[in-house]
XYZ file of C-alpha atoms in Angstrom:
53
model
C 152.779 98.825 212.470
C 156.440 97.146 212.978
C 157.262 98.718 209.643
C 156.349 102.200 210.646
C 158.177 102.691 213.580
C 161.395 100.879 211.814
C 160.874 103.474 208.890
C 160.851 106.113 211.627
C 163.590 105.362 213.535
C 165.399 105.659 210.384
C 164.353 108.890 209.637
C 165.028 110.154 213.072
C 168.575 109.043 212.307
C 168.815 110.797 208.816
C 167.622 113.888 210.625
C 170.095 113.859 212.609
C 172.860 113.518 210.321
C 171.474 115.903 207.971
C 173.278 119.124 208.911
C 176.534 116.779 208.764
C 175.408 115.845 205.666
C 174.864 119.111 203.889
C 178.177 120.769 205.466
C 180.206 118.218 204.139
C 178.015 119.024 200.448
C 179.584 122.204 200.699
C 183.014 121.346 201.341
C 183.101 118.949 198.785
C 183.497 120.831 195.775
C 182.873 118.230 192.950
C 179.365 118.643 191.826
C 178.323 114.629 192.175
C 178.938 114.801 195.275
C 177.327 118.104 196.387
C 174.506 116.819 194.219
C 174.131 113.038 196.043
C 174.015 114.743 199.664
C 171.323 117.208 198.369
C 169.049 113.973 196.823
C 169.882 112.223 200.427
C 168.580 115.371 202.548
C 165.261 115.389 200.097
C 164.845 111.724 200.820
C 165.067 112.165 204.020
C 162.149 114.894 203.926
C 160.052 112.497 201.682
C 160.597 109.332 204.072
C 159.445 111.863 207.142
C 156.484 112.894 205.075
C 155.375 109.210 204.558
C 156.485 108.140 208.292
C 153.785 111.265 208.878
C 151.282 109.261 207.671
């Protein structure tokens, strides 16, 4: 139960630093980078998919 609400408070924070974290993807121009904010924003959506649960 503890668990669950710390995973979800986490993923309320990820949420929220999403859109930061896919503008700055696009400003960046080297492809790691652009690459590692896109896997963070789909980890995001799988954590709130399991927090879901």
């Amino acid at each position: 139960m503890m668990a669950s609400y710390i995973i979800y408070n986490i993923v309320f924070i990820i949420i929220i630093n999403e859109k930061s974290l896919y503008k700055r993807a696009k400003s960046i121009k080297k492809e790691n980078n652009y690459l590692y904010s896109i896997g963070v924003i789909i980890f995001s959506k799988i954590l709130m998919l399991f927090s879901s649960f």
